[in-house]
Short mmCIF file of C-alpha atoms and ligand atoms in Angstrom, two decimals:
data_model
loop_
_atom_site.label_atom_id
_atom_site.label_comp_id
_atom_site.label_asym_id
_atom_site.label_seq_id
_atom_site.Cartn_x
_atom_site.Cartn_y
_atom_site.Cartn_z
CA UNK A 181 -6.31 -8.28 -16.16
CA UNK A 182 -5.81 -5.15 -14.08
CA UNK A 183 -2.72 -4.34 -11.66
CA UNK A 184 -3.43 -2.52 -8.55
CA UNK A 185 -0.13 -0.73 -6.60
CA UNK A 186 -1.01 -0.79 -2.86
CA UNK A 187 0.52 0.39 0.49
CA UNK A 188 -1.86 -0.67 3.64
CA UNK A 189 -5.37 0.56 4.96
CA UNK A 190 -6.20 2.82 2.22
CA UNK A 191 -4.96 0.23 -1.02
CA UNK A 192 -6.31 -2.50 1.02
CA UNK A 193 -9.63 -0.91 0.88
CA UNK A 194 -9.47 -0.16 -3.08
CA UNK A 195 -7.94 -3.98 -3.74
CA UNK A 196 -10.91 -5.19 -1.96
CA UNK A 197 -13.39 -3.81 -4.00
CA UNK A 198 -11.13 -4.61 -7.14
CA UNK A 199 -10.98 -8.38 -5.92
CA UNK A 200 -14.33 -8.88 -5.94
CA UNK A 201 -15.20 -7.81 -9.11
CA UNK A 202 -12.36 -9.04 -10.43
CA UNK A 203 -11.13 -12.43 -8.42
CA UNK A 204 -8.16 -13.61 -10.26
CA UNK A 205 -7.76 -11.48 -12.88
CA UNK A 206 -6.13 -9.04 -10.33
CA UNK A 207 -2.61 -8.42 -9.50
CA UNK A 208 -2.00 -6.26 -6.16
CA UNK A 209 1.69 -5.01 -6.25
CA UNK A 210 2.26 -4.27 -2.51
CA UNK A 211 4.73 -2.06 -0.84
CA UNK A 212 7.75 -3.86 1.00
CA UNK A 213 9.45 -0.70 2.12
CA UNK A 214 7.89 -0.90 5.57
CA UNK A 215 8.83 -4.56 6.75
CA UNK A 216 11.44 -5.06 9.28
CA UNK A 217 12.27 -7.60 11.87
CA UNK A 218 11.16 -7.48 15.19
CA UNK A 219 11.42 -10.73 18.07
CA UNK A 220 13.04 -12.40 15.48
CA UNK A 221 9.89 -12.31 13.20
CA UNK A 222 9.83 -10.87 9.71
CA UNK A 223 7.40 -7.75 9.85
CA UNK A 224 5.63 -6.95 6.27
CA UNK A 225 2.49 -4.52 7.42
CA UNK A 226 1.11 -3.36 4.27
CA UNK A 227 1.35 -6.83 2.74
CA UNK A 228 -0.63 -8.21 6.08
CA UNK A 229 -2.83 -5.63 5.78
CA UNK A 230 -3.81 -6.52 1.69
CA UNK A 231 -3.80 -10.08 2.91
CA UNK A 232 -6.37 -9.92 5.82
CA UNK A 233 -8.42 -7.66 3.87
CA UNK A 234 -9.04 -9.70 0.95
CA UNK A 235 -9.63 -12.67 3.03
CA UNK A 236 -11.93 -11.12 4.88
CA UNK A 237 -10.73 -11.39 8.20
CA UNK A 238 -9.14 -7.78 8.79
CA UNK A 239 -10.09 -5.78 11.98
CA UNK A 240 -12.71 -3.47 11.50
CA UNK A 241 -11.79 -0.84 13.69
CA UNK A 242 -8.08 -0.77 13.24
CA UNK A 243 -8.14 -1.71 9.34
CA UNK A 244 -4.38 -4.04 10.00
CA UNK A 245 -4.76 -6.96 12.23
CA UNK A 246 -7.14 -10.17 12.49
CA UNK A 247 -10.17 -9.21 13.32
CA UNK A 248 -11.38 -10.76 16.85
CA UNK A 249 -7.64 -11.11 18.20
CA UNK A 250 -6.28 -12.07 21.61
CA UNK A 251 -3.51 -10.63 22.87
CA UNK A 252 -1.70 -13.23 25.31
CA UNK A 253 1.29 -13.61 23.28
CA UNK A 254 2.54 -9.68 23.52
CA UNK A 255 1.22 -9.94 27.13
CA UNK A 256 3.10 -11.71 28.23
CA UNK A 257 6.10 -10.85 26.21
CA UNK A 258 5.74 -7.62 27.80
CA UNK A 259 5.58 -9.30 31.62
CA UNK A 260 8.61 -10.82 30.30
CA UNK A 261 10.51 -7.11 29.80
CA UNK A 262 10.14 -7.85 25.86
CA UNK A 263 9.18 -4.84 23.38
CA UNK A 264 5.46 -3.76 23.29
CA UNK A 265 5.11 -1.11 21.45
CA UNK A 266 4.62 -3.13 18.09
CA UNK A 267 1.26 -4.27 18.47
CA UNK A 268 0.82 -8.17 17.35
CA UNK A 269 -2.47 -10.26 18.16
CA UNK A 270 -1.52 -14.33 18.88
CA UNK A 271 -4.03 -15.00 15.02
CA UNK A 272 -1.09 -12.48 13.31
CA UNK A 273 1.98 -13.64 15.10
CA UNK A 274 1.12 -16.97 13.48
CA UNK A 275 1.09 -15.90 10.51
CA UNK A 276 4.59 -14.49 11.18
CA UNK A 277 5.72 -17.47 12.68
CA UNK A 278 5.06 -19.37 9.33
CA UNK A 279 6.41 -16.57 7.11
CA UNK A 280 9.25 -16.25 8.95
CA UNK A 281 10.48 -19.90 9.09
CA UNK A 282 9.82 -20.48 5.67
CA UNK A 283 12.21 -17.24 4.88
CA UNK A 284 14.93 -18.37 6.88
CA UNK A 285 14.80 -21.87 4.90
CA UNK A 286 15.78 -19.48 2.04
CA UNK A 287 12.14 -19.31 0.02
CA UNK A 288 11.68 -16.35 -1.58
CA UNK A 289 9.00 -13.22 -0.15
CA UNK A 290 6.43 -13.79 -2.95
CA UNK A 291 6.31 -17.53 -3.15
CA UNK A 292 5.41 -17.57 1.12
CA UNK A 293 2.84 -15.00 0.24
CA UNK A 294 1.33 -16.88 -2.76
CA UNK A 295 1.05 -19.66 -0.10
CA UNK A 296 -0.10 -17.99 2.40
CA UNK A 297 -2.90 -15.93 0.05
CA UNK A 298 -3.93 -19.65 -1.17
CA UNK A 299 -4.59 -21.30 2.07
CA UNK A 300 -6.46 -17.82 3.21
CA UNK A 301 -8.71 -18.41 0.13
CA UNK A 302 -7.63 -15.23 -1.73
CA UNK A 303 -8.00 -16.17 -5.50
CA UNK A 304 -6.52 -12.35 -6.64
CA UNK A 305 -2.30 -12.56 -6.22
CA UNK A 306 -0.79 -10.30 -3.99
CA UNK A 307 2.81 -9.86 -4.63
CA UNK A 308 5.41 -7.93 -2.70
CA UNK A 309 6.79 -5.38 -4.98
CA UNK A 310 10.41 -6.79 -4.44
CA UNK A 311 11.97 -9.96 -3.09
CA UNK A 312 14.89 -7.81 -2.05
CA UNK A 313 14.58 -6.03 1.45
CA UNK A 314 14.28 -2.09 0.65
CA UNK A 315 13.90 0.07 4.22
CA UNK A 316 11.47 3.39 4.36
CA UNK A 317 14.18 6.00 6.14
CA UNK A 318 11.54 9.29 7.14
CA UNK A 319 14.54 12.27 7.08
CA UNK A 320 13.49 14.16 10.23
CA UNK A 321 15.40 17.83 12.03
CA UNK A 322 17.08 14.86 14.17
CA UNK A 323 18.02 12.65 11.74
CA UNK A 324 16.50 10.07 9.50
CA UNK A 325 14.10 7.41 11.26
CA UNK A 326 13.21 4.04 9.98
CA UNK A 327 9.54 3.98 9.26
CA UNK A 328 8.48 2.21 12.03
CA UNK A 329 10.03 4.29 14.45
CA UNK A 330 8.65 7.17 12.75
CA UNK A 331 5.20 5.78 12.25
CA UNK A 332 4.20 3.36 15.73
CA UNK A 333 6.88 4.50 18.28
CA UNK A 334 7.05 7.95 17.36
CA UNK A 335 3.21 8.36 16.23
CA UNK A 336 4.14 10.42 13.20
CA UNK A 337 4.58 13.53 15.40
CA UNK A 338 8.44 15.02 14.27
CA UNK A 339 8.31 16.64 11.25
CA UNK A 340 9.23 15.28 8.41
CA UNK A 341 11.94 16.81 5.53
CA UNK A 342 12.05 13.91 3.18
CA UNK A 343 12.20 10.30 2.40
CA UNK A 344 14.80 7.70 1.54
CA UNK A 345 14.13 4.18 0.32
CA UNK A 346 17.63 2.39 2.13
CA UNK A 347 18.81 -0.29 -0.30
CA UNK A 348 16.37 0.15 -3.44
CA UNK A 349 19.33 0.87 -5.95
CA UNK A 350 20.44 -2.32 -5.64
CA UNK A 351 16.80 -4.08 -5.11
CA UNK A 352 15.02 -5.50 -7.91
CA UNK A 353 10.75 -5.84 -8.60
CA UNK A 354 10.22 -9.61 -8.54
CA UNK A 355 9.89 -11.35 -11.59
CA UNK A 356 6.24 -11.92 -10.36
CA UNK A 357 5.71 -7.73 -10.70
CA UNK A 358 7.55 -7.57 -13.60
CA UNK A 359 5.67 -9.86 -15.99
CA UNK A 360 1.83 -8.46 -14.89
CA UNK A 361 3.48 -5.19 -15.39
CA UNK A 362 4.88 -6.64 -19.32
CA UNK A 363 1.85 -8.57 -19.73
CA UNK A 364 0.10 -7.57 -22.96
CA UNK A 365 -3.22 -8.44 -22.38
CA UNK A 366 -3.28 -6.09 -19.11
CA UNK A 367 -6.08 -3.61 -19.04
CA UNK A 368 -5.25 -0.89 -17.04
CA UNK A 369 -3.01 -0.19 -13.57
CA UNK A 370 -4.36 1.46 -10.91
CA UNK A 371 -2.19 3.39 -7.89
CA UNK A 372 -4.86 2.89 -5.24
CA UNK A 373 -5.55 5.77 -2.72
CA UNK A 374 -2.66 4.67 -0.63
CA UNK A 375 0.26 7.01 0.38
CA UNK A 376 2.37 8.77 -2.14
CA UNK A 377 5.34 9.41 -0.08
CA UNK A 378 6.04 6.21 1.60
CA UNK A 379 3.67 3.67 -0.20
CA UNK A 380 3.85 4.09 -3.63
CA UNK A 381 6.81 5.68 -3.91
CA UNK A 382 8.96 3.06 -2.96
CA UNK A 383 7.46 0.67 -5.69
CA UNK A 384 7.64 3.32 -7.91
CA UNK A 385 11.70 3.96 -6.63
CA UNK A 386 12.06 0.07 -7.99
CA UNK A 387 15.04 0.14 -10.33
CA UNK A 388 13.33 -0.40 -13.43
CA UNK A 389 9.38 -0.12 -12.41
CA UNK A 390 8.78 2.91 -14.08
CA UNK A 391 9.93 2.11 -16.97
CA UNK A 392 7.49 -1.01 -17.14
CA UNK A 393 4.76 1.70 -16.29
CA UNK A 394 5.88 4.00 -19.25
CA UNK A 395 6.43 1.01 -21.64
CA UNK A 396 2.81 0.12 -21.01
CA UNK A 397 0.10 -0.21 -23.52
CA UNK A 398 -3.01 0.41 -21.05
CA UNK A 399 -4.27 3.22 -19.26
CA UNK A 400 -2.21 4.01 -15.78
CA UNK A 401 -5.14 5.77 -12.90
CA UNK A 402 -4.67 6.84 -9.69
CA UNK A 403 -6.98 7.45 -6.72
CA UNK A 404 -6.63 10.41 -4.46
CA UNK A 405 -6.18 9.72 -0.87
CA UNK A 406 -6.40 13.09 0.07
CA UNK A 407 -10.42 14.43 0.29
CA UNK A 408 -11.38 18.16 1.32
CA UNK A 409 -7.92 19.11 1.90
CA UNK A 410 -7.27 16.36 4.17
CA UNK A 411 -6.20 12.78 4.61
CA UNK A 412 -8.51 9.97 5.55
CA UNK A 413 -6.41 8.20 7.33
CA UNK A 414 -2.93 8.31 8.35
CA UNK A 415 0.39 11.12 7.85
CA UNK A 416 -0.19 11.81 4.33
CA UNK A 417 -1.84 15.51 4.44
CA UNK A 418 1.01 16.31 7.34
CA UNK A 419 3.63 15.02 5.29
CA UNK A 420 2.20 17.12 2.74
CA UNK A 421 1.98 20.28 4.81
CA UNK A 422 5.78 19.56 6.33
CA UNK A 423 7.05 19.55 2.49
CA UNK A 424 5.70 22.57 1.64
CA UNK A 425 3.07 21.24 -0.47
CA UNK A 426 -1.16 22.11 -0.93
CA UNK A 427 -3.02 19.81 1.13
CA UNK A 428 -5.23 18.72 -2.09
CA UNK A 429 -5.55 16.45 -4.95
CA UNK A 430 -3.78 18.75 -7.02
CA UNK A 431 -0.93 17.61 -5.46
CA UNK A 432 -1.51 14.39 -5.86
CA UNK A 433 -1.78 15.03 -9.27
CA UNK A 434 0.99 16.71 -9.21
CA UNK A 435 3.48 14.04 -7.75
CA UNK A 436 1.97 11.42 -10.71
CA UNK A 437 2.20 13.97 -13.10
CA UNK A 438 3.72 12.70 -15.82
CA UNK A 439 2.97 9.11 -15.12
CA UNK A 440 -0.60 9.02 -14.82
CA UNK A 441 -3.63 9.03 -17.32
CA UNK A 442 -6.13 9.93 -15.12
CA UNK A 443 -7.24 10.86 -11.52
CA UNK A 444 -10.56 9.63 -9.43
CA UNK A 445 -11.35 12.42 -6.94
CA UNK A 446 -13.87 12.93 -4.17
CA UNK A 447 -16.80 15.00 -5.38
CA UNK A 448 -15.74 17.10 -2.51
CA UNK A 449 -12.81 17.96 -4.57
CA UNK A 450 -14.87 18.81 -8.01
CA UNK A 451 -13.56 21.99 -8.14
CA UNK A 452 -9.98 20.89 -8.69
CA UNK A 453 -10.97 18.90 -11.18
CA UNK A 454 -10.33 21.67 -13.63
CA UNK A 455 -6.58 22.33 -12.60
CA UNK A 456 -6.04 18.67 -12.75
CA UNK A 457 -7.03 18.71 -16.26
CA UNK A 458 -4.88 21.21 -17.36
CA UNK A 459 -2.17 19.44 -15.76
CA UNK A 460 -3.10 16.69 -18.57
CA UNK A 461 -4.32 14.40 -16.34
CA UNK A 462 -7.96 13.35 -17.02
CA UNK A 463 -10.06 13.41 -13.63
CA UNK A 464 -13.70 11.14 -12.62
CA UNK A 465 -15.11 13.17 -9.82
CA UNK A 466 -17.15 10.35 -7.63
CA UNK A 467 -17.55 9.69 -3.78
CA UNK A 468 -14.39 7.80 -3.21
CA UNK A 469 -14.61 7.50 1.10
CA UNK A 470 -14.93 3.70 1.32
CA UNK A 471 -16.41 3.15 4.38
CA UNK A 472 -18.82 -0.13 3.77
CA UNK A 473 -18.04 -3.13 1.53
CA UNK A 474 -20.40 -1.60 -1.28
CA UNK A 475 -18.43 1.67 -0.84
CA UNK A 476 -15.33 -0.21 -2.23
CA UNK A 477 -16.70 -2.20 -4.92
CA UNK A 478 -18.57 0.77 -5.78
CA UNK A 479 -15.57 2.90 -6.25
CA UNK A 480 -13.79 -0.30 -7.77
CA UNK A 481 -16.58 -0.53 -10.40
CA UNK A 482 -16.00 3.98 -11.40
CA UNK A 483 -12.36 2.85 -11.54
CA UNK A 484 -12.52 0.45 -14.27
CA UNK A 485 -15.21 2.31 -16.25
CA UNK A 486 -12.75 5.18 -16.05
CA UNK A 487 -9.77 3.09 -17.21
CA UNK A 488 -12.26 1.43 -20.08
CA UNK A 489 -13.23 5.23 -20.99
CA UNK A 490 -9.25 6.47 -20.90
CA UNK A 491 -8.39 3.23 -23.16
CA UNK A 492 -10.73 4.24 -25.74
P1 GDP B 665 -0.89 2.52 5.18
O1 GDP B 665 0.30 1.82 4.60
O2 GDP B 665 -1.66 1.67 6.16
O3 GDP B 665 -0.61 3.89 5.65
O4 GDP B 665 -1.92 2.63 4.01
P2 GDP B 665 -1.94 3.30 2.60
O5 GDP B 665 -0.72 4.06 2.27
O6 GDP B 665 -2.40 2.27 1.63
O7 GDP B 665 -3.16 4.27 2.81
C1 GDP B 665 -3.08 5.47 3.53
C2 GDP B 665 -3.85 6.50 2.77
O8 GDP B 665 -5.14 5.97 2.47
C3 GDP B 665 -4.10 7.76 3.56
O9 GDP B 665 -3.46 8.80 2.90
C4 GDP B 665 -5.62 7.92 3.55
O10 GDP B 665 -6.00 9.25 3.30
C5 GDP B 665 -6.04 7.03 2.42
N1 GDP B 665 -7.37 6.44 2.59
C6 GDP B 665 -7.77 5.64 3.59
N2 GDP B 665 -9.07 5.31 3.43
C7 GDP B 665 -9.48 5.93 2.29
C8 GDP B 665 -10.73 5.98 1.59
O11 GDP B 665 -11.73 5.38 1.99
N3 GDP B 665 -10.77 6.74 0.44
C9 GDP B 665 -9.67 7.41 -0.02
N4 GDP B 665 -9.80 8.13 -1.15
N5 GDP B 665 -8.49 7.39 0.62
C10 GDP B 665 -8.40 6.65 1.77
CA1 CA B 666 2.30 1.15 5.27
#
């Protein structure tokens, strides 16, 4: 049994590979701190983007999003004077549709995505890290920003200062997260290469999670999303930069410190590895740029060898 903590494009990719070596013996805890509501329809991104991905029907090019979408629906809310600027195809908007009726009936976040995972075909669970709604505030020279405004409206561009989770003292991880994360006969967790600041964090900011994760009897890994000094995909190295902070895996290693047992970084980054280590963090230096299905399972495969090596 291995647990996997995910934000979006970069977990999704990692979970992928993970899921199909591992099918239903994995658990992706998925970031919540990014949902909203928008039209009326309940907005989780990073658990979308898990979802499509291990069904296999995420866009390619954008890595959130069905693959193949139309776009009438946002068309022609648009022609309508509606909002545009939060892009959803008529495939996703379904999906909403569902998830949000069935919320509003008063079911719970993780049961609609169990559901939703199980008619998709996914046989790995995806839970949201919290039933409780928890809101990503990015603290900016003008004030804080909710994430979305931050991330789609404002296209990351305003500095950034800090980051605030909005109601995670008094959220809870669902009971779902909270017995993979007790479960004895769990082999390792994994913090995919997903976001520090404002993917993992705000699992990690879960009253209680870390404790789980110190309590544990398995190895705890992480996987740099930063390569060569820079982030694949996404604000991470300029949220980096804006803080203050080396644009590296050391930094990365830094912010787990403490928590982690080991860190997979590029190859590009083998001469860090050193640092890291003295930071008592053990390191695996592979390729870890997934860019084909191989790549992921590939990198999925290093990780569990590397959590197999740590437990011995
Ligand atoms: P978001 O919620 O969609 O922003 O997704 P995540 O937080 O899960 O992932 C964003 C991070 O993934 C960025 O910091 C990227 O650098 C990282 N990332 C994306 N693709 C890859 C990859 O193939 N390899 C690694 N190591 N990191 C990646
Ligand atoms: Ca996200």
């Amino acid at each position: 049994m291995i647990a996997a903590l995910a934000g979006g494009v970069g977990g999704a990719k990692l979970a992928d590979g993970l899921a199909r070596l591992l099918g239903d013996k994995l658990s992706v805890i998925v970031n919540t701190g990014d949902d909203f509501e928008h039209l009326g329809l309940a907005i989780s991104p990073d658990l979308d983007t898990v979802t499509y991905t291990l069904a296999g029907i995420a866009n390619p090019e954008t890595g959130w999003g069905v693959a193949g979408e139309s776009w009438n629906a946002l068309d022609q809310v648009a022609k309508l004077g509606g909002p545009g600027w939060f892009r959803l195809g008529d495939k996703d908007i379904a999906l909403h549709l569902v998830r949000s009726q069935r919320l509003r009936r008063g079911e719970n976040l993780t049961a609609v995505t169990a559901d939703i995972c199980a008619r998709l075909g996914i046989a790995a669970r995806i839970l949201p890290m919290t039933d409780d709604s928890v809101h990503t505030l990015v603290d900016t020279a003008e004030g804080p920003l909710a994430f979305q405004d931050y991330f789609v409206a404002r296209r990351c561009e305003i500095p950034v200062t800090g980051f605030r989770f909005a109601g995670i003292a008094d959220a809870k991880p669902s009971p779902a997260v909270v017995s993979v994360l007790n479960d004895r006969t769990l082999d390792a967790v994994m913090i995919c290469p997903s976001n520090p600041f404002v993917s993992v964090d705000p699992i990690l900011g879960l009253p209680g999670l870390r404790d789980l994760l110190v309590q544990r009897t398995c190895p705890l890994l992480a996987v740099s999303p930063i390569i060569g000094g820079t982030a694949v995909k996404g604000p991470a190295a300029k949220m980096m930069r804006e803080l203050g902070l080396d644009v590296s895996a050391t930094s990365v290693a830094g912010h787990y410190r403490g928590l982690i047992d080991g860190l997979v970084i590029d190859t590009a980054d083998a001469g860090l590895a050193g640092t890291i280590e003295a930071m008592g963090i053990k390191t695996l230096v592979t390729p870890t740029l997934m860019k084909t299905a191989e790549d992921r399972t590939v990198l999925a495969q290093s990780c569990l060898d590397f959590a197999a090596a740590l437990r011995r």
